[in-house]
Coordinates of C-alpha atoms (C1' of nucleotides) in Angstrom, one line a residue:
Chain A
X547 CA 75.7 -57.7 -94.1
X548 CA 79.1 -58.6 -92.9
X549 CA 79.9 -59.3 -89.3
X550 CA 81.7 -57.4 -86.8
X551 CA 83.9 -60.6 -86.5
X552 CA 84.7 -60.1 -90.3
X553 CA 85.6 -56.7 -89.8
X554 CA 87.9 -57.4 -86.7
X555 CA 89.2 -60.1 -89.0
X556 CA 90.2 -57.8 -91.9
X557 CA 91.8 -55.0 -89.6
X558 CA 94.1 -57.8 -88.2
X559 CA 95.2 -59.0 -91.4
X560 CA 95.1 -55.5 -92.7
X561 CA 97.5 -54.4 -90.2
X562 CA 99.8 -57.4 -90.2
X563 CA 99.7 -58.0 -93.8
X564 CA 100.0 -61.5 -93.3
X565 CA 97.3 -63.9 -93.0
X566 CA 99.4 -66.2 -90.5
X567 CA 100.3 -63.6 -88.1
X568 CA 96.7 -61.9 -88.1
X569 CA 95.3 -65.6 -87.6
X570 CA 97.5 -65.7 -84.6
X571 CA 96.3 -62.4 -83.3
X572 CA 93.2 -63.7 -83.7
X573 CA 93.3 -66.9 -81.7
X574 CA 92.4 -68.7 -84.8
X575 CA 94.4 -70.7 -87.2
X576 CA 94.8 -69.4 -91.2
X577 CA 92.4 -71.2 -92.9
X578 CA 89.0 -70.0 -91.3
X579 CA 90.4 -66.6 -91.3
X580 CA 91.2 -66.5 -95.1
X581 CA 87.6 -68.0 -95.5
X582 CA 86.0 -64.7 -93.6
X583 CA 88.1 -62.3 -95.5
X584 CA 86.9 -63.6 -98.9
X585 CA 83.4 -63.8 -97.4
X586 CA 84.0 -60.2 -96.4
X587 CA 85.0 -59.3 -99.4
X588 CA 82.1 -61.0 -101.5
X589 CA 79.5 -59.1 -99.4
X590 CA 81.2 -55.7 -99.7
X591 CA 81.5 -56.7 -103.5
X592 CA 84.9 -55.5 -103.9
X593 CA 88.6 -56.9 -103.5
X594 CA 90.2 -55.6 -100.4
X595 CA 93.3 -57.2 -100.3
X596 CA 95.8 -58.2 -103.1
X597 CA 97.5 -61.5 -102.2
X598 CA 100.2 -62.5 -104.7
X599 CA 101.2 -65.5 -103.0
X600 CA 104.1 -63.8 -101.2
X601 CA 102.9 -60.7 -99.8
X602 CA 99.6 -59.2 -98.9
X603 CA 98.6 -55.8 -99.8
X604 CA 96.0 -53.5 -99.3
X605 CA 94.0 -52.5 -102.4
X606 CA 92.7 -48.7 -102.6
X607 CA 89.2 -49.7 -101.6
X608 CA 90.6 -52.0 -98.8
X609 CA 92.6 -49.0 -97.4
X610 CA 89.1 -47.0 -97.1
X611 CA 87.4 -49.8 -95.6
X612 CA 90.1 -50.5 -93.2
X613 CA 89.2 -47.0 -91.5
X614 CA 85.6 -47.6 -91.5
X615 CA 86.2 -51.2 -90.0
X616 CA 88.5 -50.0 -87.1
X617 CA 86.0 -47.3 -86.4
X618 CA 83.1 -49.8 -86.1
X619 CA 85.2 -52.4 -84.2
X620 CA 86.3 -49.8 -81.9
X621 CA 82.7 -48.3 -81.8
X622 CA 81.1 -51.8 -80.9
X623 CA 83.6 -52.4 -78.1
X624 CA 82.6 -49.2 -76.4
X625 CA 79.1 -49.5 -77.0
X626 CA 78.1 -51.2 -74.0
X627 CA 80.2 -49.5 -71.4
X628 CA 77.6 -46.5 -71.3
X629 CA 74.8 -48.8 -70.7
X630 CA 76.5 -50.5 -68.1
X631 CA 77.4 -47.6 -66.2
X632 CA 73.8 -46.1 -66.5
X633 CA 72.4 -50.0 -65.4
X634 CA 74.6 -49.4 -62.4
X635 CA 73.5 -45.8 -61.8
X636 CA 76.8 -44.1 -61.9
X637 CA 75.7 -42.5 -65.2
X638 CA 72.3 -41.0 -65.9
X639 CA 70.1 -38.2 -64.9
X640 CA 68.1 -37.8 -61.9
X641 CA 65.3 -35.3 -61.8
X642 CA 64.5 -33.7 -58.6
X643 CA 61.7 -31.9 -57.2
X644 CA 62.2 -29.4 -54.3
X645 CA 60.0 -26.9 -52.3
X646 CA 60.7 -23.4 -52.4
X647 CA 61.7 -23.5 -48.4
X648 CA 64.0 -26.2 -49.2
X649 CA 66.0 -24.5 -51.5
X650 CA 67.2 -22.6 -48.9
X651 CA 68.4 -25.0 -46.4
X652 CA 68.5 -28.8 -47.2
X653 CA 69.0 -28.3 -51.1
X654 CA 72.5 -27.1 -51.3
X655 CA 74.1 -30.0 -49.1
X656 CA 71.9 -32.6 -50.4
X657 CA 73.1 -31.9 -54.0
X658 CA 76.6 -31.2 -53.0
X659 CA 76.6 -34.7 -51.8
X660 CA 74.8 -36.5 -54.7
X661 CA 77.5 -34.9 -57.0
X662 CA 80.3 -36.1 -55.0
X663 CA 79.1 -39.6 -54.8
X664 CA 77.8 -39.8 -58.4
X665 CA 79.7 -37.2 -60.3
X666 CA 78.5 -38.6 -63.8
X667 CA 74.9 -38.6 -63.0
X668 CA 73.1 -35.3 -64.5
X669 CA 71.0 -33.2 -62.0
X670 CA 67.8 -31.7 -62.9
X671 CA 66.2 -29.5 -60.7
X672 CA 62.6 -28.4 -60.5
X673 CA 60.8 -26.3 -57.8
X674 CA 57.4 -27.8 -56.9
X675 CA 55.1 -27.6 -54.1
X676 CA 54.6 -31.2 -52.5
X677 CA 51.0 -31.6 -54.2
X678 CA 52.9 -31.0 -57.4
X679 CA 55.7 -33.5 -56.7
X680 CA 53.5 -36.3 -56.1
X681 CA 51.7 -36.1 -59.1
X682 CA 54.9 -35.4 -61.1
X683 CA 56.7 -38.6 -59.5
X684 CA 53.5 -40.9 -60.4
X685 CA 53.5 -39.3 -64.0
X686 CA 57.1 -40.4 -63.9
X687 CA 58.4 -36.7 -64.4
X688 CA 60.2 -36.9 -61.5
X689 CA 62.6 -39.2 -59.8
X690 CA 62.9 -38.0 -56.2
X691 CA 61.2 -35.2 -54.1
X692 CA 61.8 -33.2 -51.3
X693 CA 58.6 -32.8 -50.0
X694 CA 56.5 -32.8 -46.9
X695 CA 54.4 -35.9 -45.4
X696 CA 51.9 -37.3 -45.7
X697 CA 52.6 -39.8 -48.7
X698 CA 50.5 -42.9 -50.0
X699 CA 52.7 -45.9 -48.8
X700 CA 51.6 -48.0 -51.4
X701 CA 52.9 -45.8 -54.3
X702 CA 55.8 -44.2 -52.7
X703 CA 58.9 -44.9 -50.3
X704 CA 60.3 -42.1 -48.5
X705 CA 63.2 -41.1 -45.9
X706 CA 63.0 -38.5 -43.3
X707 CA 65.7 -36.0 -43.9
X708 CA 65.4 -33.2 -41.7
X709 CA 63.2 -32.3 -38.5
X710 CA 63.2 -28.7 -37.7
X711 CA 61.4 -26.6 -35.3
X712 CA 58.4 -24.3 -36.0
X713 CA 59.0 -20.7 -35.9
X714 CA 56.9 -17.4 -35.7
X715 CA 58.0 -15.0 -38.1
X716 CA 57.1 -11.2 -37.1
X717 CA 58.0 -8.0 -38.3
X718 CA 61.0 -6.7 -36.6
X719 CA 60.1 -4.8 -33.4
X720 CA 57.1 -6.4 -32.9
X721 CA 55.4 -7.0 -29.4
X722 CA 56.1 -10.5 -29.3
X723 CA 59.9 -10.1 -29.9
X724 CA 60.1 -8.2 -26.6
X725 CA 59.1 -11.1 -24.7
X726 CA 62.2 -12.5 -24.9
X727 CA 61.2 -16.1 -24.8
X728 CA 59.9 -19.0 -26.6
X729 CA 56.2 -18.5 -27.8
X730 CA 53.3 -20.2 -26.4
X731 CA 50.3 -20.8 -28.4
X732 CA 48.3 -18.4 -26.1
X733 CA 50.7 -15.4 -26.9
X734 CA 49.5 -15.7 -30.5
X735 CA 45.9 -14.9 -29.7
X736 CA 44.1 -11.9 -31.6
X737 CA 47.5 -11.6 -33.8
X738 CA 46.8 -11.1 -37.5
X739 CA 47.7 -14.1 -39.5
X740 CA 49.6 -14.8 -42.9
X741 CA 48.4 -18.4 -43.1
X742 CA 49.3 -21.5 -45.4
X743 CA 46.8 -22.7 -48.2
X744 CA 44.8 -25.7 -46.8
X745 CA 45.3 -27.0 -50.5
X746 CA 48.7 -26.2 -52.0
X747 CA 50.5 -26.0 -48.4
X748 CA 48.4 -28.7 -46.6
X749 CA 51.0 -29.8 -44.7
X750 CA 51.9 -26.7 -43.0
X751 CA 48.2 -25.8 -42.6
X752 CA 47.6 -28.9 -41.1
X753 CA 50.7 -29.0 -38.9
X754 CA 49.8 -25.1 -37.3
X755 CA 45.9 -26.3 -37.2
X756 CA 46.9 -29.1 -35.2
X757 CA 49.0 -27.2 -32.6
X758 CA 47.1 -23.7 -32.5
X759 CA 43.6 -23.1 -32.7
X760 CA 43.4 -20.9 -35.4
X761 CA 40.8 -17.7 -35.3
X762 CA 39.9 -17.6 -39.2
X763 CA 38.9 -14.0 -38.4
X764 CA 42.6 -13.5 -38.0
X765 CA 43.7 -14.8 -41.1
X766 CA 44.7 -11.7 -43.2
X767 CA 46.2 -13.7 -46.1
X768 CA 46.4 -17.3 -47.5
X769 CA 49.7 -18.3 -49.7
X770 CA 51.4 -21.3 -50.6
X771 CA 54.8 -20.2 -50.7
X772 CA 57.1 -19.5 -47.6
X773 CA 58.9 -16.7 -49.1
X774 CA 55.7 -15.0 -50.0
X775 CA 54.4 -15.4 -46.2
X776 CA 57.6 -14.0 -45.0
X777 CA 57.6 -11.0 -47.6
X778 CA 54.0 -10.2 -46.3
X779 CA 55.1 -10.3 -42.6
X780 CA 57.9 -7.9 -43.4
X781 CA 55.4 -5.6 -45.0
X782 CA 53.5 -5.7 -41.5
X783 CA 50.3 -7.9 -42.7
X784 CA 50.6 -10.2 -40.0
X785 CA 52.4 -13.1 -38.3
X786 CA 53.2 -16.3 -39.9
X787 CA 54.3 -20.1 -39.2
X788 CA 57.6 -21.1 -40.7
X789 CA 59.9 -23.8 -40.6
X790 CA 63.3 -22.9 -38.6
X791 CA 65.1 -23.0 -41.9
X792 CA 63.4 -20.1 -43.3
X793 CA 65.5 -18.0 -41.4
X794 CA 68.4 -18.2 -43.9
X795 CA 66.1 -16.5 -46.4
X796 CA 67.5 -13.2 -45.0
X797 CA 64.4 -11.1 -45.5
X798 CA 65.1 -7.7 -44.0
X799 CA 62.7 -6.4 -41.4
X800 CA 61.5 -10.2 -40.0
X801 CA 62.6 -11.8 -36.8
X802 CA 62.0 -15.6 -36.2
X803 CA 60.5 -16.7 -32.7
X804 CA 60.7 -20.3 -31.4
X805 CA 57.2 -21.5 -31.0
X806 CA 56.8 -24.0 -28.1
X807 CA 55.0 -27.2 -28.8
X808 CA 54.3 -30.9 -27.8
X809 CA 56.9 -31.9 -30.6
X810 CA 60.4 -30.1 -30.6
X811 CA 61.0 -30.7 -34.3
X812 CA 57.5 -30.8 -35.9
X813 CA 58.5 -29.7 -39.4
X814 CA 59.5 -32.9 -41.4
X815 CA 61.2 -33.0 -44.6
X816 CA 61.1 -36.1 -46.3
X817 CA 62.8 -37.5 -49.9
X818 CA 60.3 -39.3 -51.4
X819 CA 60.3 -41.7 -54.5
X820 CA 58.0 -43.7 -56.3
X821 CA 58.1 -47.3 -55.8
X822 CA 57.6 -48.3 -59.4
X823 CA 60.4 -46.3 -60.7
X824 CA 63.2 -48.1 -62.8
X825 CA 66.0 -45.3 -62.7
X826 CA 68.9 -47.1 -61.5
X827 CA 70.4 -43.5 -61.0
X828 CA 67.6 -43.6 -58.4
X829 CA 68.4 -46.8 -56.9
X830 CA 71.8 -45.8 -56.3
X831 CA 71.1 -42.4 -54.6
X832 CA 68.2 -44.0 -52.4
X833 CA 71.3 -46.4 -51.2
X834 CA 73.3 -43.3 -50.5
X835 CA 70.7 -41.4 -48.5
X836 CA 69.9 -44.7 -46.4
X837 CA 73.5 -44.9 -45.8
X838 CA 74.1 -41.3 -44.5
X839 CA 70.7 -41.4 -42.6
X840 CA 70.5 -44.4 -40.8
X841 CA 67.3 -44.4 -38.8
Chain B
X513 CA 81.4 -59.3 -78.3
X514 CA 77.9 -59.0 -79.5
X515 CA 76.8 -59.1 -83.1
X516 CA 75.7 -56.7 -85.7
X517 CA 72.6 -58.9 -85.9
X518 CA 71.8 -58.6 -82.6
X519 CA 72.0 -54.7 -82.7
X520 CA 70.0 -54.7 -85.6
X521 CA 67.6 -56.7 -83.6
X522 CA 67.7 -54.6 -80.6
X523 CA 67.1 -51.7 -82.5
X524 CA 63.9 -53.3 -84.1
X525 CA 62.6 -54.5 -80.8
X526 CA 63.4 -51.1 -79.3
X527 CA 61.4 -49.0 -82.2
X528 CA 58.6 -51.4 -82.2
X529 CA 58.2 -52.2 -78.4
X530 CA 56.7 -55.3 -79.5
X531 CA 58.6 -58.5 -80.1
X532 CA 56.2 -59.9 -82.7
X533 CA 56.0 -56.8 -85.0
X534 CA 59.9 -56.6 -84.7
X535 CA 60.2 -60.0 -85.8
X536 CA 58.1 -59.3 -88.7
X537 CA 60.2 -56.4 -89.6
X538 CA 63.1 -58.5 -89.6
X539 CA 61.7 -61.3 -91.6
X540 CA 62.1 -63.8 -88.8
X541 CA 60.2 -65.5 -86.0
X542 CA 59.8 -64.2 -82.5
X543 CA 61.2 -67.0 -80.7
X544 CA 65.0 -66.6 -82.1
X545 CA 64.3 -62.5 -81.9
X546 CA 63.6 -63.2 -78.3
X547 CA 66.8 -65.2 -77.9
X548 CA 69.0 -62.8 -79.9
X549 CA 67.6 -60.0 -77.4
X550 CA 68.7 -62.1 -74.2
X551 CA 71.9 -62.9 -75.4
X552 CA 72.7 -59.3 -76.3
X553 CA 71.6 -58.6 -72.9
X554 CA 73.8 -61.5 -71.5
X555 CA 76.9 -60.0 -73.4
X556 CA 76.3 -56.2 -72.6
X557 CA 75.7 -57.4 -68.9
X558 CA 72.6 -55.4 -68.3
X559 CA 69.0 -55.4 -69.1
X560 CA 67.9 -53.5 -71.8
X561 CA 64.4 -53.9 -72.2
X562 CA 61.6 -54.4 -69.4
X563 CA 59.1 -57.2 -70.3
X564 CA 56.2 -57.3 -68.2
X565 CA 54.3 -59.6 -70.5
X566 CA 51.9 -57.1 -71.5
X567 CA 54.2 -54.3 -72.6
X568 CA 58.2 -53.8 -73.5
X569 CA 59.6 -50.9 -72.2
X570 CA 63.2 -49.6 -72.5
X571 CA 65.5 -49.5 -69.4
X572 CA 67.7 -46.5 -69.0
X573 CA 70.5 -48.6 -70.1
X574 CA 68.5 -49.9 -73.1
X575 CA 67.9 -46.2 -74.0
X576 CA 71.6 -45.2 -74.2
X577 CA 72.5 -48.5 -76.1
X578 CA 69.8 -48.0 -78.6
X579 CA 71.4 -44.7 -79.7
X580 CA 74.8 -46.6 -79.6
X581 CA 73.5 -49.7 -81.7
X582 CA 71.5 -47.3 -84.2
X583 CA 74.7 -45.4 -85.0
X584 CA 76.5 -48.9 -85.1
X585 CA 74.1 -50.6 -87.5
X586 CA 74.1 -47.2 -89.8
X587 CA 77.6 -47.1 -90.0
X588 CA 77.9 -50.6 -90.9
X589 CA 75.4 -50.3 -93.6
X590 CA 77.4 -47.3 -95.1
X591 CA 80.6 -48.8 -95.0
X592 CA 81.2 -50.8 -98.1
X593 CA 79.9 -47.9 -99.8
X594 CA 83.2 -46.0 -100.2
X595 CA 85.0 -49.4 -101.0
X596 CA 82.9 -50.0 -103.7
X597 CA 83.1 -46.3 -105.2
X598 CA 86.8 -46.3 -104.9
X599 CA 87.1 -49.8 -106.5
X600 CA 85.1 -48.6 -109.3
X601 CA 87.4 -45.7 -109.7
X602 CA 84.7 -43.0 -108.9
X603 CA 86.4 -42.0 -106.0
X604 CA 89.7 -41.9 -104.8
X605 CA 92.7 -40.0 -105.7
X606 CA 95.1 -39.7 -109.2
X607 CA 98.6 -38.4 -109.0
X608 CA 99.3 -36.8 -112.6
X609 CA 102.9 -35.9 -113.8
X610 CA 103.2 -33.6 -116.5
X611 CA 105.9 -31.1 -118.4
X612 CA 106.1 -27.4 -117.9
X613 CA 105.4 -27.5 -121.7
X614 CA 102.0 -29.5 -121.5
X615 CA 101.1 -27.1 -118.5
X616 CA 100.5 -24.3 -121.1
X617 CA 98.2 -26.4 -123.6
X618 CA 97.3 -29.6 -123.1
X619 CA 96.9 -29.8 -119.0
X620 CA 93.8 -27.5 -118.8
X621 CA 91.7 -29.2 -121.1
X622 CA 92.7 -32.4 -119.9
X623 CA 91.8 -32.0 -116.2
X624 CA 88.7 -30.1 -117.3
X625 CA 87.8 -33.5 -118.8
X626 CA 88.7 -35.8 -115.9
X627 CA 87.2 -33.0 -113.3
X628 CA 83.6 -33.7 -115.5
X629 CA 84.1 -37.5 -115.7
X630 CA 85.3 -38.6 -112.4
X631 CA 84.0 -35.6 -110.5
X632 CA 85.1 -37.1 -106.7
X633 CA 88.5 -38.1 -108.0
X634 CA 90.9 -36.2 -105.9
X635 CA 93.6 -34.9 -108.3
X636 CA 97.3 -33.9 -107.4
X637 CA 99.7 -32.5 -109.9
X638 CA 103.3 -32.5 -110.0
X639 CA 105.5 -30.7 -112.7
X640 CA 108.2 -33.1 -113.8
X641 CA 110.5 -33.6 -116.7
X642 CA 109.6 -36.7 -118.5
X643 CA 112.5 -38.6 -117.1
X644 CA 111.4 -37.9 -113.4
X645 CA 107.8 -39.0 -114.4
X646 CA 109.2 -42.4 -115.4
X647 CA 110.9 -42.9 -112.2
X648 CA 108.0 -41.6 -110.1
X649 CA 105.7 -44.1 -112.1
X650 CA 108.1 -47.0 -111.3
X651 CA 108.1 -46.0 -107.8
X652 CA 104.4 -45.8 -107.6
X653 CA 104.7 -42.3 -106.8
X654 CA 102.6 -41.1 -109.6
X655 CA 99.7 -42.5 -111.2
X656 CA 99.9 -41.1 -114.8
X657 CA 102.4 -38.9 -116.5
X658 CA 101.8 -36.5 -119.5
X659 CA 105.3 -37.2 -121.2
X660 CA 107.2 -37.7 -124.3
X661 CA 108.5 -40.7 -125.9
X662 CA 110.1 -43.4 -125.9
X663 CA 108.6 -45.5 -123.0
X664 CA 109.4 -49.1 -122.2
X665 CA 106.6 -51.0 -123.5
X666 CA 107.4 -53.6 -121.0
X667 CA 106.7 -51.4 -118.2
X668 CA 104.7 -49.1 -119.4
X669 CA 101.2 -48.5 -121.4
X670 CA 100.7 -45.0 -123.1
X671 CA 98.3 -43.4 -125.3
X672 CA 99.2 -40.5 -128.0
X673 CA 97.3 -37.5 -126.7
X674 CA 98.6 -34.6 -129.0
X675 CA 101.2 -34.3 -131.8
X676 CA 101.9 -30.7 -132.8
X677 CA 104.2 -29.2 -135.3
X678 CA 108.1 -28.1 -134.5
X679 CA 108.5 -24.4 -134.4
X680 CA 111.5 -22.1 -134.4
X681 CA 111.4 -19.3 -131.8
X682 CA 113.2 -16.4 -133.0
X683 CA 113.7 -13.2 -131.3
X684 CA 110.7 -10.7 -132.8
X685 CA 112.5 -8.6 -135.9
X686 CA 114.9 -11.6 -136.6
X687 CA 115.8 -11.7 -140.2
X688 CA 114.0 -15.3 -140.7
X689 CA 111.0 -13.8 -139.8
X690 CA 111.2 -11.6 -142.9
X691 CA 111.1 -14.7 -145.3
X692 CA 107.3 -14.7 -144.5
X693 CA 107.3 -18.5 -145.1
X694 CA 107.9 -21.8 -143.5
X695 CA 111.5 -22.2 -142.8
X696 CA 113.7 -25.3 -144.3
X697 CA 116.3 -26.7 -142.2
X698 CA 118.8 -24.8 -144.6
X699 CA 117.4 -21.4 -143.7
X700 CA 119.1 -22.2 -140.1
X701 CA 122.7 -23.1 -140.6
X702 CA 125.2 -20.9 -138.9
X703 CA 122.4 -19.5 -136.5
X704 CA 123.4 -19.6 -132.9
X705 CA 121.3 -21.8 -130.9
X706 CA 119.5 -22.6 -127.7
X707 CA 119.3 -26.2 -127.6
X708 CA 117.7 -29.1 -125.5
X709 CA 119.7 -31.1 -122.9
X710 CA 120.3 -34.2 -124.1
X711 CA 119.7 -36.0 -121.0
X712 CA 117.1 -34.0 -119.2
X713 CA 114.9 -33.5 -122.4
X714 CA 115.8 -36.1 -124.5
X715 CA 113.0 -36.3 -126.8
X716 CA 113.4 -32.7 -128.0
X717 CA 117.3 -33.3 -128.8
X718 CA 116.6 -36.5 -130.3
X719 CA 113.6 -35.0 -132.4
X720 CA 115.5 -31.9 -133.4
X721 CA 118.7 -33.6 -134.2
X722 CA 117.1 -36.3 -136.3
X723 CA 115.7 -33.3 -138.6
X724 CA 118.6 -31.1 -138.2
X725 CA 122.5 -31.4 -138.5
X726 CA 123.2 -29.4 -135.7
X727 CA 126.3 -27.7 -135.6
X728 CA 127.5 -28.2 -132.4
X729 CA 129.7 -24.8 -132.3
X730 CA 126.4 -23.0 -132.8
X731 CA 125.2 -24.2 -129.6
X732 CA 124.9 -21.2 -127.2
X733 CA 123.1 -22.8 -124.3
X734 CA 121.7 -26.1 -123.2
X735 CA 118.8 -26.2 -121.3
X736 CA 115.9 -28.7 -120.1
X737 CA 112.7 -26.6 -120.0
X738 CA 111.0 -25.0 -122.7
X739 CA 110.2 -21.7 -121.0
X740 CA 113.7 -21.3 -120.0
X741 CA 114.8 -21.5 -123.5
X742 CA 112.0 -19.1 -124.7
X743 CA 113.2 -16.5 -122.2
X744 CA 116.7 -17.0 -123.8
X745 CA 115.6 -16.6 -127.1
X746 CA 113.6 -13.4 -125.9
X747 CA 117.0 -12.4 -124.4
X748 CA 118.6 -12.6 -128.1
X749 CA 121.0 -15.4 -127.4
X750 CA 119.8 -17.4 -130.1
X751 CA 117.0 -19.4 -131.7
X752 CA 115.3 -22.4 -130.3
X753 CA 113.3 -25.6 -131.4
X754 CA 110.2 -25.5 -129.9
X755 CA 106.5 -27.2 -130.0
X756 CA 103.6 -25.3 -131.3
X757 CA 102.1 -25.1 -128.1
X758 CA 104.9 -22.9 -126.7
X759 CA 103.0 -20.2 -128.6
X760 CA 100.6 -19.8 -125.8
X761 CA 103.3 -19.1 -123.2
X762 CA 103.3 -15.7 -124.5
X763 CA 106.6 -14.2 -124.0
X764 CA 107.0 -10.6 -125.1
X765 CA 109.6 -10.5 -127.9
X766 CA 109.4 -13.8 -129.3
X767 CA 108.3 -15.0 -132.8
X768 CA 107.5 -18.5 -133.8
X769 CA 108.1 -19.9 -137.2
X770 CA 106.8 -23.3 -138.5
X771 CA 109.7 -25.3 -139.3
X772 CA 109.1 -27.9 -142.7
X773 CA 110.1 -31.4 -142.1
X774 CA 109.3 -35.0 -143.3
X775 CA 106.5 -35.1 -140.6
X776 CA 104.1 -32.3 -140.1
X777 CA 103.5 -32.9 -136.6
X778 CA 106.3 -34.6 -135.1
X779 CA 106.3 -33.4 -131.6
X780 CA 104.4 -36.0 -129.5
X781 CA 102.6 -35.9 -125.9
X782 CA 101.5 -39.2 -124.4
X783 CA 99.7 -40.2 -121.2
X784 CA 101.5 -43.1 -119.6
X785 CA 101.2 -45.4 -116.7
X786 CA 102.7 -48.1 -115.1
X787 CA 101.1 -51.6 -116.2
X788 CA 101.7 -52.6 -112.5
X789 CA 99.2 -49.9 -111.2
X790 CA 96.2 -51.1 -109.3
X791 CA 94.5 -47.7 -108.7
X792 CA 90.9 -48.2 -109.7
X793 CA 90.7 -44.4 -110.6
X794 CA 93.7 -44.8 -113.0
X795 CA 91.6 -47.9 -114.8
X796 CA 88.7 -45.5 -114.9
X797 CA 91.1 -42.5 -116.3
X798 CA 92.3 -44.8 -118.8
X799 CA 88.8 -45.6 -120.1
X800 CA 88.1 -42.2 -120.3
X801 CA 91.2 -41.0 -122.4
X802 CA 90.9 -44.2 -124.8
X803 CA 87.3 -43.4 -125.4
X804 CA 87.8 -39.7 -126.5
X805 CA 90.8 -40.5 -128.5
X806 CA 90.2 -43.7 -130.6
X807 CA 93.3 -44.2 -132.4
Chain C
dC725 C1' 40.2 -67.9 -73.4
dG726 C1' 43.4 -64.5 -75.8
dT727 C1' 47.8 -62.3 -76.6
dC728 C1' 52.3 -62.2 -76.4
dA729 C1' 57.2 -63.6 -74.9
dT730 C1' 59.6 -67.6 -73.6
dT731 C1' 61.3 -72.4 -73.4
dA732 C1' 61.7 -77.2 -76.0
dC733 C1' 63.3 -79.7 -79.8
dG734 C1' 64.6 -81.2 -84.3
dG735 C1' 67.0 -79.9 -88.3
dA736 C1' 69.8 -76.8 -91.6
dA737 C1' 73.3 -73.8 -91.7
dT738 C1' 78.0 -71.9 -90.3
dG739 C1' 82.5 -72.0 -89.0
dC740 C1' 86.2 -73.8 -86.5
dG741 C1' 90.5 -77.1 -86.7
dT742 C1' 93.4 -80.8 -89.5
dA743 C1' 94.9 -82.2 -93.4
dA744 C1' 95.7 -81.6 -98.1
dT745 C1' 96.7 -78.7 -102.3
dG746 C1' 98.4 -75.0 -105.1
dA747 C1' 101.5 -71.2 -106.2
dT748 C1' 105.6 -68.8 -106.0
dA749 C1' 110.4 -67.8 -105.0
Chain D
dT879 C1' 112.2 -77.2 -100.9
dA880 C1' 110.3 -73.6 -98.0
dT881 C1' 106.8 -70.4 -97.4
dC882 C1' 102.1 -68.8 -97.3
dA883 C1' 97.5 -68.7 -98.8
dT884 C1' 93.7 -71.4 -100.1
dT885 C1' 90.8 -75.6 -100.8
dA886 C1' 88.6 -80.5 -98.5
dC887 C1' 86.5 -82.4 -95.0
dG888 C1' 84.7 -83.8 -90.8
dC889 C1' 83.0 -82.0 -86.4
dA890 C1' 81.0 -78.8 -83.0
dT891 C1' 78.3 -75.0 -82.2
dT892 C1' 74.7 -71.6 -83.5
dC893 C1' 70.5 -70.4 -85.1
dC894 C1' 66.2 -70.7 -87.6
dG895 C1' 61.4 -72.4 -87.2
dT896 C1' 57.8 -75.1 -85.3
dA897 C1' 55.6 -76.8 -81.2
dA898 C1' 54.7 -76.3 -76.5
dT899 C1' 54.5 -73.6 -72.2
dG900 C1' 53.8 -69.9 -69.1
dA901 C1' 52.4 -65.3 -67.5
dC902 C1' 48.9 -61.9 -67.6
dG903 C1' 44.3 -59.3 -68.1

DNA sequence: CGTCATTACGGAATGCGTAATGATA
DNA sequence: TATCATTACGCATTCCGTAATGACG
């Protein structure tokens, strides 16, 4: 097989139609150039140039080969470009997992920021609950997740993106609404509840249970998605504990009441990624996240 | 710039994900392969493979570069193919000149034959009188012509393709037609003539003059193209000397009468080409012509 | 200890540049 | 004789293969 150098040499000679000038252009002397062309012709098995000692001409075969050689040289010169961009994280793909709740608050600005800073990185979005994100991250099916704690510190690194208040969603016109103040835990006794699934929405479940003594008799439904909860609240099936960002869901017939508690913003959202990930675009994204969240 | 060998090496390693097997596939030992990959990575400026001493994995950049490298290697392997085909005359283009008269007899079968034997050679056709063909052949604007003698033997080589009888074209119902036999030169005395141009259709002019004592007073028109002549004959402007193949023109109101002479088939058609031509497709065509016309 | 990639080293091949040769107008 | 491609030759570099080393389960 011939060499890219030979192809480049041939292109130069074919364009100059003069070994001397071509050699100059290639920063070499004529003799080695002459030999390279001869070698190329031997490899291709065809006379590419007609030298009649006064002028150099392309043969018909040479003309065809010139096109191929040029394409080849150009392709070779450009080949590393993408690889370099990908390695620097400026080009590539990021597979982002997010929970339904984040989809309505955090996700938009988050993607906006990535899109601005990494315009050539393709973003692939998947809605997954935290647990699903964890396994996807472990399996390498996801690059980064927007999820709730806790995470295994050995496997994952994370950054706190957002803390927000815990609210109580009630059907519009509910008696609690008329209190006209932040709710206390004691206000909620005996209220029928739409609760989080202790397995699929463990974070919220634990968060709520930690703050409020739940009467399990009051639990009417157990669901895993915020939107489902709120729909059930709207349908008058009970009240539910939701993050402040659930307000933007804009479901009709639901009011949101702040719940007082020991921590002002107990509901946390983290960006989380696998420490083993080798995706350069992720590394880049992490830099960006850390730079904009310096805590 | 990296080497095609390095690209090929990389493709092998990336596909095998194992230096040992890749080396085997490349018919070499591991150490040089390892070095080639390192060198490639240094040139590209990026880590393409992740070696963790138990397994080899592609990095994101390596994955992108693999695609480029594969394309490059394949393109390089195929590049000589067309050049070789062109050099052997099996691919390329032939610019063929022909006279109007040949267009109606010889040209069809001639092209048919080329098309069968050289299916991948593009045929470009131009209608030119012999003189124009000669200059086009000299200028390199034509590869081969179908023309009438004489040719400069120093510049051109030629092969006799066809000899045919000389006929007299007369308006239908002409008195000569009623003779019911081949015409003699003496039959034509005092007939008004549509004659060939001594410059543009020199071959026919000379041919006719050599055989028949032309009374220049009888010459009504001087034209260069057979079809024009016959149209004038049909219009009753006189009689004309034409090759037998003119019959197939099928002009209404014209009859063709054989003219006896010293030579039975005095009208010759040659394939003619420039000895200096370097078009391999022409060389191939000449072989074919000579093989089918062994004289 | 076995596997597999990498480094160390010696010898062969490749490839450059300078000098000489050859061919052509 | 001048120009330009090609061959001759010596030297530096590249690159292979064998052998040794290193990392990891």
